[in-house]
Amino acid sequence: MADVPTQNQTGTAAPQTGGGFGAWLLDPKRRGPLLVAPAIIILFVMNIFPLMWSFGLSFFNYRASSQRVPRFRGLDNYQDVLTDEKVWERFQTTAIIVGSSVILQLIVGFLLALLFAKAFPMRRIVLMLVLTPMMLSFVSVGVFFKLFYEPTFGVVSFVLNKVTSEPFVLLGSPEGAILGIVIADAWMWSPFVMLLVLAGLVSVPKYLYEAAEIDRASTWRTFRTITFPYIKSLLLLAVLFRTIETFKLFDIVYIITEGGPGSSTETIAVYLYRTAFQFFRTSQSSALAYIVLFIVIVLTNLYLYSVNRRAEEVS
Amino acid sequence: MSIELKKLTKRFGSLTAVDAIDLDVGDGEVLCLLGPSGCGKTTTLRMVAGLEAASDGDVMLGGKRVNELAPRERNVAMSFQFYALYPSLSVAENLAFPLYAEQLSGAEIEKRVAQVAKTLQLENILKRTPGQLAEGEKQRVAVGRSIIRDPQCFLFDEPLSRLDVQLREEMRGEIKEVLQDLSRPTVIVTHDQLEALTMADRIAVMRDGRIEQVDTPHNVFQSPSNLFVAGFIGTPQMNLVSATLKGSNGEGLADFAFEGDQSLKIKVDPAVSQLAPGATVTLGIRPRNLEMSQEPTEDSLSTKIDMVEPMGAETLAHMNDGHHDLRLVTDWRVPLAEGDHVHTRFPPDTTHIFTEDEQVLRSTP
Amino acid sequence: MARKHREIGKAGWGYTAIASVIGFIYFFPVLWIILTAFKTRTDALAVPPKLFFTPTFENFVSVFYRTSITTGTAQATDMGLYFFNSIFIAFTSVGLALIVGTLAAYAFSRYPLKGNDTYLFIILTTRMMPPIVVIIPIFLMFRLSGLAGSYWGIILLYTAFNIPFSVWLVKSFFDELNPEIEDAARMDGANERRVFFNFCIPQILAGLSATFVFGLILTWNEFLFALLLTGVETRTVPVAMARTLGGEVGVDYGLLAAIVTLFLIPIFFVTFLLQNQLLRGVTFGTVKK
């Protein structure tokens, strides 16, 4: 059958490159997997393999600091974690921070998107101003927001002092600390939501707005009928993506409050870090990490579902 | 209620898209803006609607100058080339949309929607969304959204351009019927001359931002006022041949010389005698008006048939006299063969004469 | 009511003024940081905080040259090295991810396998997981294999980080291409490699730059893994910034601000250039323009 050209999915004939491994490698049937291979290999080594290792660790009582041979504990680690009151507290804290921050990001991002939806002179430059917060590193945002919140040196305190004539201590109380973190995080990432919504707003065909103008529709009706359907799914995308990312929040929290005062702002990620690297309870932290991973996978599923839905809607 | 455009101009930077045009559309009249791409017809329409601001000149609706008014304040209805149906609303909701601004009762709105649906045969698809409609249905909904209102005027931007040929024929008739019942001025923009010829009460032929001729379809066809209109209207295109006027006798018999030593004498409009001998002119004659004869006559050119295209009930013959290509259309029963030599006659009453500056020569009737 | 109206969707300078004010308010913290970079030590921690002051460049100098308190002589700091590291590592890993990801994306798009969606899902999930889950094994892995502190280790890791989004985005670009052009090229005798390089790639160049910018933004400021996995020679700027915090005399805000400002410039520049493309990246390729 050597004379009959073989067809691959893209419908071309197989190249006759002469026998041997080379031909085997370049055969169209293998082309797909071959192209994907480098990516998969790197991902496997760097992500999947460690994941599995970590998974394995969670069943032992391995401690990275000691030389003891780890003992198999089965699901005990998981049980410990799930019954630990402290863990549930952290989950709650994380939920509050994530929830507040995402809502704030949605509102601010949406308003900013409305602002930038029109074409005005120097739009590109003003847009850059608003995009800059996203480009700062978490460390710097953390450090400087901490400074802003400082009772004596901070700008925020200074301004508020003028208004309320009271010294302003934000980070001293649990509620204040959470507020401080939420504001910093929302400030950084609202531009992201803005970009998403903006992309949607910009993709609405101009003639729909013209038709609405001719039909004498009110601003609210125009928004409800034309604009909102286009950005609905993008908003959902934004919510899911930011929620997943905020769940992983570590840097900002650690730097601004170190989880304090006390442990009132200790998110899951910070707690995990502590458990693993300060207390060296390696296995336990692995178990907890996997529980978090499970939550994230559920959310990711939702996210992917919504992306696919959106891709179908648009095509 | 009428539309008047006075010296209406639109400039985009250094480009003048619409150049000081004057136009009137009377009550109940259907006027077509016809022309090639880029001639400024859509821009003109949009200025009437208020979607483009005029650089100069006046837009008058019902005798009032409306340049400063936003589209919503002008109370005009417009049907867009891409239909602009609201994708998230059903057909019924799309139709009802313009009525919300009028503060009518729910029952009244329903009634009107039902009425329009009946007129345009949309009753079966009232619950569907635009994404589920066929092109023809979308087009009818777009028209429906316009006629459900009682605006000052109706504007249509290339209403049939997205339909296939068969649908277009159907819709042409339907739209014409609908338009007859409207008592408001209507402006239709199109690049398809067949549409214009069948639907319009008057046609304004545009080129490069100017109106070349405004007249009834019949007159635009029979009596084009310049070379452009002559060449633009009518398919197959009018034959346009360059010639030199050798001279004319007192009775209107003019002698024309063509490149290649051929010449013919035809009886022309007396206005031609005002031209000096040696003047360059263009002779225009429609393919269906050319006649053939076996014998040479003083008003014919000697030509050879290059190609014969059967068109069903008619035949299109491409002839050449050695320097010029002529197209002739005749009944299918006339025997024609490639390579035949015939004489092509220019009958006097269907031959148009255009001067060097492209204007038609005709003395006023 | 008669008023001058404007074309829908456009606005004039009045709008620009309002938008600028709002933009400025939003930008204020960044502005403060940049200003702090020009402040002297005392100015930075002035009570009440100063908006107007005499600017100085001493912080910027300090970034690269520091006078040691103990020896009293000026020495060059390693900040130049750190900047180089950040740029080198970020650009290399994002670029690598883009290359590898594009190949994979092409495969996913043009040679779909059974279970394509599953593979894509798994790939994307690897990006979604909290770093904490993998940090310990990776840390151990790096130590055992000697990759800790080397360039290739961290570059490989960052490449792995960027692959999921690269694959995802670029695949959506390939999906959008008109297959007729490729078919025509094939019929003209082009082999698959030519079709890919000369026909497919040029069409999605804009999308590729969007993916590049997006990946850059995500990688540029990465802290956690850089903290644990870079050594003295390969340290990136975010880690260096964190190290200034544990200084001898508390936080030198001026110095930190200078570093932040300098570090902001490259990514600011890239984002500005490819602003329009960024929109594409952020929406994960699901919005057509």
Coordinates of N, CA and C in Angstrom, one line a residue, chain C residues 20-202:
Chain C
S20 N -10.3 62.5 32.5 CA -8.9 62.7 33.0 C -8.9 62.9 34.6
V21 N -9.9 63.6 35.0 CA -10.0 63.8 36.5 C -10.2 62.5 37.2
I22 N -11.2 61.7 36.7 CA -11.4 60.4 37.3 C -10.2 59.5 37.1
G23 N -9.6 59.5 35.9 CA -8.4 58.7 35.7 C -7.3 59.1 36.7
F24 N -7.2 60.4 36.9 CA -6.1 60.9 37.8 C -6.4 60.4 39.2
I25 N -7.6 60.5 39.7 CA -7.9 60.1 41.0 C -7.5 58.6 41.2
Y26 N -7.9 57.8 40.2 CA -7.6 56.4 40.3 C -6.1 56.2 40.2
F27 N -5.4 57.0 39.5 CA -4.0 56.9 39.4 C -3.2 57.4 40.6
F28 N -3.9 58.1 41.5 CA -3.2 58.9 42.5 C -2.2 58.0 43.3
P29 N -2.6 56.9 43.8 CA -1.6 56.1 44.6 C -0.3 55.8 43.8
V30 N -0.5 55.5 42.5 CA 0.7 55.3 41.7 C 1.5 56.6 41.6
L31 N 0.8 57.7 41.4 CA 1.5 59.0 41.4 C 2.3 59.2 42.7
W32 N 1.6 58.9 43.8 CA 2.3 59.1 45.1 C 3.6 58.3 45.2
I33 N 3.5 57.0 44.7 CA 4.7 56.2 44.7 C 5.8 56.8 43.9
I34 N 5.4 57.3 42.7 CA 6.4 57.9 41.8 C 7.0 59.1 42.5
L35 N 6.1 59.9 43.1 CA 6.6 61.1 43.8 C 7.6 60.8 44.9
T36 N 7.2 59.7 45.6 CA 8.0 59.3 46.8 C 9.4 58.9 46.3
A37 N 9.5 58.4 45.1 CA 10.8 58.1 44.5 C 11.7 59.2 44.5
F38 N 11.2 60.4 44.4 CA 12.0 61.6 44.3 C 12.2 62.3 45.6
K39 N 11.6 61.7 46.7 CA 11.7 62.4 47.9 C 12.9 62.0 48.7
T40 N 13.4 62.9 49.5 CA 14.5 62.5 50.5 C 13.8 61.6 51.6
R41 N 14.7 61.0 52.3 CA 14.2 60.2 53.4 C 13.3 60.8 54.3
T42 N 13.6 62.0 54.7 CA 12.8 62.8 55.7 C 11.4 63.2 55.0
D43 N 11.5 63.6 53.7 CA 10.3 64.0 53.1 C 9.3 62.9 52.9
A44 N 9.9 61.7 52.7 CA 9.0 60.6 52.4 C 8.2 60.3 53.6
L45 N 8.7 60.4 54.8 CA 8.0 60.1 56.0 C 7.6 61.4 56.7
A46 N 7.4 62.4 56.0 CA 7.0 63.7 56.7 C 5.6 63.6 57.2
V47 N 5.4 64.3 58.3 CA 4.1 64.4 58.9 C 3.7 65.9 58.9
P48 N 2.7 66.4 58.3 CA 1.8 65.6 57.4 C 2.4 65.3 56.1
P49 N 1.9 64.3 55.4 CA 2.6 63.9 54.1 C 2.6 65.1 53.1
K50 N 3.8 65.2 52.5 CA 4.0 66.3 51.6 C 3.7 66.0 50.2
L51 N 3.0 67.0 49.6 CA 2.7 66.9 48.2 C 3.8 67.6 47.4
F52 N 4.2 68.7 47.9 CA 5.2 69.6 47.3 C 6.5 69.5 48.0
F53 N 7.6 69.3 47.3 CA 8.9 69.1 48.0 C 9.9 69.4 46.9
T54 N 11.2 69.5 47.4 CA 12.2 69.6 46.4 C 12.6 68.2 46.0
P55 N 12.6 67.9 44.7 CA 12.9 66.6 44.3 C 14.4 66.3 44.3
T56 N 14.7 65.0 44.5 CA 16.1 64.6 44.4 C 16.2 63.3 43.7
F57 N 17.3 63.1 43.1 CA 17.5 61.9 42.4 C 18.3 60.8 43.2
E58 N 18.5 61.2 44.5 CA 19.4 60.3 45.3 C 18.9 58.9 45.4
N59 N 17.6 58.7 45.4 CA 17.0 57.4 45.5 C 17.4 56.6 44.3
F60 N 17.2 57.2 43.1 CA 17.5 56.5 41.9 C 19.0 56.1 41.8
V61 N 19.8 57.0 42.3 CA 21.2 56.6 42.4 C 21.4 55.5 43.4
S62 N 20.7 55.5 44.5 CA 20.9 54.5 45.5 C 20.5 53.1 45.0
V63 N 19.6 53.1 44.0 CA 19.2 51.9 43.5 C 20.4 51.1 42.9
F64 N 21.2 51.9 42.3 CA 22.4 51.2 41.7 C 23.7 51.4 42.4
Y65 N 23.8 52.4 43.2 CA 25.0 52.6 44.0 C 24.6 52.8 45.5
R66 N 25.1 52.1 46.4 CA 24.7 52.3 47.8 C 26.0 52.5 48.6
T67 N 25.8 53.5 49.5 CA 26.9 53.7 50.4 C 26.7 52.8 51.6
S68 N 27.6 51.9 51.8 CA 27.4 51.0 52.9 C 27.6 51.7 54.3
I69 N 26.7 51.4 55.2 CA 26.8 52.1 56.5 C 28.1 51.6 57.2
T70 N 28.4 50.4 57.0 CA 29.6 49.8 57.8 C 30.9 50.3 57.2
T71 N 31.1 50.2 55.9 CA 32.4 50.6 55.4 C 32.5 52.0 54.9
G72 N 31.3 52.7 54.7 CA 31.4 54.1 54.3 C 31.8 54.3 52.9
T73 N 31.9 53.3 52.1 CA 32.3 53.5 50.7 C 31.1 53.1 49.8
A74 N 31.0 53.8 48.6 CA 30.0 53.5 47.7 C 30.3 52.3 46.9
Q75 N 29.3 51.4 46.9 CA 29.5 50.2 46.1 C 28.3 50.1 45.1
A76 N 28.6 49.4 44.0 CA 27.5 49.2 43.1 C 26.6 48.1 43.7
T77 N 25.3 48.3 43.6 CA 24.4 47.3 44.1 C 24.2 46.3 42.9
D78 N 23.5 45.3 43.2 CA 23.2 44.3 42.2 C 21.9 44.6 41.5
M79 N 21.4 45.7 41.7 CA 20.0 46.0 41.1 C 20.0 45.9 39.6
G80 N 21.1 46.3 39.0 CA 21.2 46.2 37.6 C 21.0 44.8 37.1
L81 N 21.7 43.9 37.9 CA 21.6 42.5 37.6 C 20.2 42.0 37.8
Y82 N 19.5 42.5 38.8 CA 18.2 42.0 39.1 C 17.2 42.5 38.0
F83 N 17.4 43.7 37.5 CA 16.6 44.2 36.4 C 16.8 43.3 35.2
F84 N 18.1 43.1 34.9 CA 18.4 42.2 33.8 C 17.7 40.9 33.9
N85 N 17.8 40.3 35.1 CA 17.2 39.0 35.4 C 15.7 39.0 35.1
S86 N 15.1 40.0 35.7 CA 13.6 40.1 35.5 C 13.2 40.1 34.0
I87 N 13.9 41.0 33.3 CA 13.6 41.2 31.9 C 13.9 39.9 31.1
F88 N 15.1 39.4 31.4 CA 15.5 38.2 30.7 C 14.6 37.0 31.0
I89 N 14.3 36.8 32.2 CA 13.5 35.6 32.6 C 12.1 35.8 32.1
A90 N 11.5 37.0 32.3 CA 10.1 37.2 31.9 C 10.0 37.0 30.4
F91 N 10.8 37.8 29.6 CA 10.6 37.7 28.2 C 10.9 36.3 27.6
T92 N 11.9 35.7 28.2 CA 12.2 34.3 27.7 C 11.1 33.4 27.9
S93 N 10.6 33.4 29.2 CA 9.6 32.4 29.5 C 8.3 32.6 28.8
V94 N 7.9 33.9 28.7 CA 6.7 34.2 28.0 C 6.8 33.9 26.5
G95 N 8.0 34.2 25.9 CA 8.3 33.9 24.5 C 8.2 32.4 24.3
L96 N 8.9 31.7 25.2 CA 9.0 30.2 25.0 C 7.6 29.6 25.1
A97 N 6.8 30.1 26.1 CA 5.5 29.6 26.2 C 4.6 29.9 25.0
L98 N 4.9 31.0 24.4 CA 4.1 31.4 23.2 C 4.5 30.5 22.1
I99 N 5.7 30.2 21.9 CA 6.1 29.3 20.8 C 5.6 27.9 21.0
V100 N 5.9 27.3 22.2 CA 5.3 26.0 22.5 C 3.8 26.0 22.4
G101 N 3.2 27.0 23.0 CA 1.8 27.1 23.1 C 1.1 27.2 21.7
T102 N 1.8 28.0 20.8 CA 1.2 28.1 19.5 C 1.2 26.8 18.7
L103 N 2.3 26.1 18.8 CA 2.4 24.8 18.2 C 1.3 23.9 18.7
A104 N 1.1 23.8 20.0 CA 0.1 23.0 20.6 C -1.3 23.5 20.2
A105 N -1.5 24.8 20.2 CA -2.8 25.4 19.8 C -3.1 25.0 18.4
Y106 N -2.1 25.1 17.5 CA -2.3 24.7 16.1 C -2.8 23.3 16.0
A107 N -2.2 22.4 16.8 CA -2.5 21.0 16.8 C -4.0 20.8 17.3
F108 N -4.3 21.5 18.4 CA -5.6 21.4 19.0 C -6.7 21.9 18.0
S109 N -6.3 22.9 17.3 CA -7.3 23.5 16.4 C -7.4 22.7 15.1
R110 N -6.3 22.3 14.5 CA -6.3 21.8 13.2 C -6.3 20.2 13.2
Y111 N -5.8 19.7 14.2 CA -5.7 18.2 14.2 C -6.4 17.7 15.5
P112 N -7.7 18.0 15.6 CA -8.3 17.7 16.9 C -8.3 16.2 17.2
L113 N -8.0 15.9 18.4 CA -8.0 14.5 18.8 C -9.3 14.2 19.6
K114 N -9.6 12.9 19.8 CA -10.7 12.6 20.6 C -10.3 13.1 22.0
G115 N -11.3 13.7 22.7 CA -10.9 14.1 24.0 C -10.2 15.4 24.0
N116 N -10.3 16.1 22.9 CA -9.6 17.4 22.8 C -10.0 18.3 24.0
D117 N -11.3 18.4 24.3 CA -11.7 19.3 25.3 C -11.2 18.9 26.7
T118 N -11.0 17.6 26.9 CA -10.5 17.2 28.2 C -9.1 17.7 28.4
Y119 N -8.3 17.5 27.3 CA -6.9 18.0 27.4 C -6.8 19.5 27.7
L120 N -7.7 20.2 26.9 CA -7.7 21.7 27.1 C -8.1 22.0 28.6
F121 N -9.0 21.3 29.1 CA -9.5 21.6 30.4 C -8.4 21.3 31.4
I122 N -7.7 20.2 31.3 CA -6.6 19.9 32.2 C -5.5 21.0 32.1
I123 N -5.2 21.4 30.9 CA -4.2 22.4 30.7 C -4.6 23.7 31.4
L124 N -5.8 24.1 31.3 CA -6.2 25.3 31.9 C -6.3 25.2 33.4
T125 N -6.6 24.0 33.9 CA -6.7 23.9 35.4 C -5.3 24.0 36.0
T126 N -4.3 23.6 35.3 CA -3.0 23.8 35.9 C -2.7 25.2 36.2
R127 N -3.3 26.1 35.5 CA -3.0 27.5 35.7 C -3.9 28.0 36.9
M128 N -5.0 27.3 37.1 CA -5.9 27.8 38.1 C -5.6 27.5 39.5
M129 N -4.7 26.5 39.7 CA -4.5 26.0 41.1 C -3.7 27.0 41.9
P130 N -3.9 27.0 43.2 CA -3.1 27.9 44.1 C -1.7 27.4 44.0
P131 N -0.8 28.3 44.0 CA 0.7 28.0 43.9 C 1.1 27.1 45.1
I132 N 0.4 27.3 46.2 CA 0.7 26.6 47.5 C 0.7 25.1 47.3
V133 N -0.2 24.7 46.4 CA -0.4 23.2 46.3 C 0.9 22.6 45.7
V134 N 1.6 23.3 44.8 CA 2.7 22.7 44.1 C 4.0 23.2 44.7
I135 N 4.0 24.2 45.5 CA 5.2 24.9 45.9 C 6.2 23.9 46.6
I136 N 5.7 23.1 47.5 CA 6.6 22.2 48.2 C 7.3 21.2 47.3
P137 N 6.5 20.5 46.5 CA 7.2 19.5 45.6 C 8.1 20.2 44.7
I138 N 7.7 21.3 44.2 CA 8.6 22.0 43.2 C 9.9 22.4 43.9
F139 N 9.7 22.9 45.1 CA 10.9 23.4 45.9 C 11.8 22.2 46.1
L140 N 11.3 21.1 46.5 CA 12.1 19.9 46.7 C 12.7 19.4 45.3
M141 N 11.9 19.4 44.3 CA 12.4 19.0 43.0 C 13.6 19.8 42.6
F142 N 13.4 21.1 42.7 CA 14.5 22.0 42.3 C 15.7 21.8 43.1
R143 N 15.5 21.6 44.3 CA 16.7 21.4 45.2 C 17.4 20.1 44.8
L144 N 16.7 19.1 44.6 CA 17.2 17.8 44.2 C 17.9 17.8 42.9
S145 N 17.4 18.5 41.9 CA 17.9 18.4 40.6 C 18.9 19.5 40.3
G146 N 19.1 20.4 41.4 CA 20.1 21.4 41.2 C 19.7 22.6 40.4
L147 N 18.4 22.6 40.1 CA 17.9 23.7 39.3 C 17.7 25.0 40.2
A148 N 17.6 24.8 41.5 CA 17.4 25.9 42.3 C 18.4 27.0 42.1
G149 N 18.0 28.2 41.9 CA 18.9 29.3 41.7 C 19.4 29.4 40.3
S150 N 19.0 28.6 39.4 CA 19.5 28.7 38.1 C 18.5 29.4 37.2
Y151 N 18.9 29.9 36.1 CA 18.0 30.6 35.2 C 17.0 29.6 34.6
W152 N 17.5 28.5 34.2 CA 16.6 27.6 33.4 C 15.5 27.0 34.3
G153 N 15.8 26.9 35.6 CA 14.8 26.4 36.5 C 13.6 27.3 36.5
I154 N 13.8 28.5 36.8 CA 12.7 29.5 36.9 C 12.1 29.8 35.6
I155 N 12.9 29.8 34.5 CA 12.4 30.1 33.2 C 11.4 28.9 32.8
L156 N 11.8 27.7 33.1 CA 11.0 26.6 32.7 C 9.7 26.7 33.5
L157 N 9.8 27.0 34.8 CA 8.6 27.1 35.6 C 7.6 28.2 35.1
Y158 N 8.2 29.3 34.8 CA 7.3 30.4 34.3 C 6.7 30.0 32.9
T159 N 7.5 29.3 32.1 CA 7.0 28.9 30.8 C 5.8 28.0 31.1
A160 N 5.9 27.1 32.1 CA 4.8 26.2 32.4 C 3.6 27.1 32.8
F161 N 3.8 28.1 33.5 CA 2.7 29.0 34.0 C 2.0 29.6 32.8
N162 N 2.8 30.0 31.8 CA 2.2 30.8 30.7 C 1.6 29.9 29.6
I163 N 2.0 28.6 29.6 CA 1.5 27.8 28.5 C 0.0 27.7 28.4
P164 N -0.7 27.5 29.6 CA -2.2 27.3 29.5 C -2.8 28.5 28.8
F165 N -2.5 29.7 29.2 CA -3.2 30.8 28.5 C -2.8 31.0 27.1
S166 N -1.5 30.7 26.8 CA -1.1 30.8 25.4 C -1.8 29.8 24.6
V167 N -1.9 28.6 25.0 CA -2.6 27.6 24.2 C -4.1 28.0 24.0
W168 N -4.7 28.4 25.1 CA -6.1 28.8 25.1 C -6.4 29.9 24.1
L169 N -5.6 31.0 24.3 CA -5.8 32.1 23.4 C -5.5 31.9 22.0
V170 N -4.3 31.3 21.7 CA -3.9 31.1 20.4 C -4.8 30.2 19.6
K171 N -5.3 29.2 20.4 CA -6.2 28.3 19.7 C -7.5 29.0 19.3
S172 N -8.0 29.9 20.1 CA -9.2 30.7 19.7 C -8.9 31.5 18.4
F173 N -7.6 32.0 18.3 CA -7.3 32.7 17.1 C -7.3 31.8 15.9
F174 N -6.7 30.6 16.0 CA -6.6 29.7 14.9 C -8.0 29.3 14.5
D175 N -8.9 29.1 15.5 CA -10.2 28.7 15.2 C -11.0 29.7 14.3
E176 N -10.6 30.9 14.5 CA -11.3 32.0 13.8 C -10.8 32.1 12.4
L177 N -9.7 31.6 12.0 CA -9.1 31.8 10.7 C -10.0 31.1 9.7
N178 N -10.0 31.7 8.5 CA -10.8 31.1 7.4 C -10.0 29.9 6.8
P179 N -10.5 28.7 6.8 CA -9.7 27.6 6.3 C -9.6 27.6 4.8
E180 N -10.4 28.5 4.1 CA -10.2 28.5 2.7 C -8.9 28.9 2.2
I181 N -8.3 29.9 3.0 CA -7.0 30.4 2.6 C -6.0 29.3 2.6
E182 N -6.1 28.5 3.7 CA -5.1 27.4 3.8 C -5.3 26.4 2.8
D183 N -6.6 26.1 2.5 CA -6.8 25.1 1.4 C -6.3 25.5 0.1
A184 N -6.5 26.8 -0.2 CA -6.0 27.3 -1.5 C -4.4 27.2 -1.5
A185 N -3.8 27.5 -0.4 CA -2.3 27.4 -0.4 C -1.9 25.9 -0.6
R186 N -2.6 25.0 0.0 CA -2.3 23.6 -0.1 C -2.4 23.1 -1.5
M187 N -3.5 23.6 -2.2 CA -3.7 23.2 -3.6 C -2.6 23.8 -4.5
D188 N -2.1 24.9 -4.0 CA -1.0 25.5 -4.8 C 0.3 24.8 -4.6
G189 N 0.3 23.7 -3.7 CA 1.5 22.9 -3.5 C 2.2 23.2 -2.3
A190 N 1.8 24.1 -1.4 CA 2.5 24.4 -0.2 C 2.4 23.2 0.7
N191 N 3.5 22.8 1.4 CA 3.4 21.7 2.4 C 3.0 22.3 3.7
E192 N 2.7 21.5 4.6 CA 2.1 21.9 5.9 C 2.9 23.0 6.6
R193 N 4.3 22.8 6.5 CA 5.1 23.8 7.3 C 4.9 25.2 6.7
R194 N 4.9 25.2 5.3 CA 4.8 26.5 4.7 C 3.4 27.1 5.0
V195 N 2.4 26.3 5.0 CA 1.0 26.8 5.3 C 1.0 27.4 6.7
F196 N 1.7 26.7 7.6 CA 1.7 27.2 8.9 C 2.4 28.6 9.0
F197 N 3.7 28.6 8.5 CA 4.5 29.8 8.8 C 4.1 30.9 7.9
N198 N 3.8 30.6 6.6 CA 3.6 31.8 5.7 C 2.1 32.2 5.6
F199 N 1.2 31.4 6.1 CA -0.2 31.8 6.0 C -0.9 31.9 7.3
C200 N -0.8 31.0 8.2 CA -1.5 31.0 9.4 C -0.9 32.1 10.3
I201 N 0.3 32.0 10.6 CA 1.0 32.9 11.6 C 0.8 34.4 11.2
P202 N 1.0 34.8 10.0 CA 0.9 36.2 9.7 C -0.5 36.8 10.1

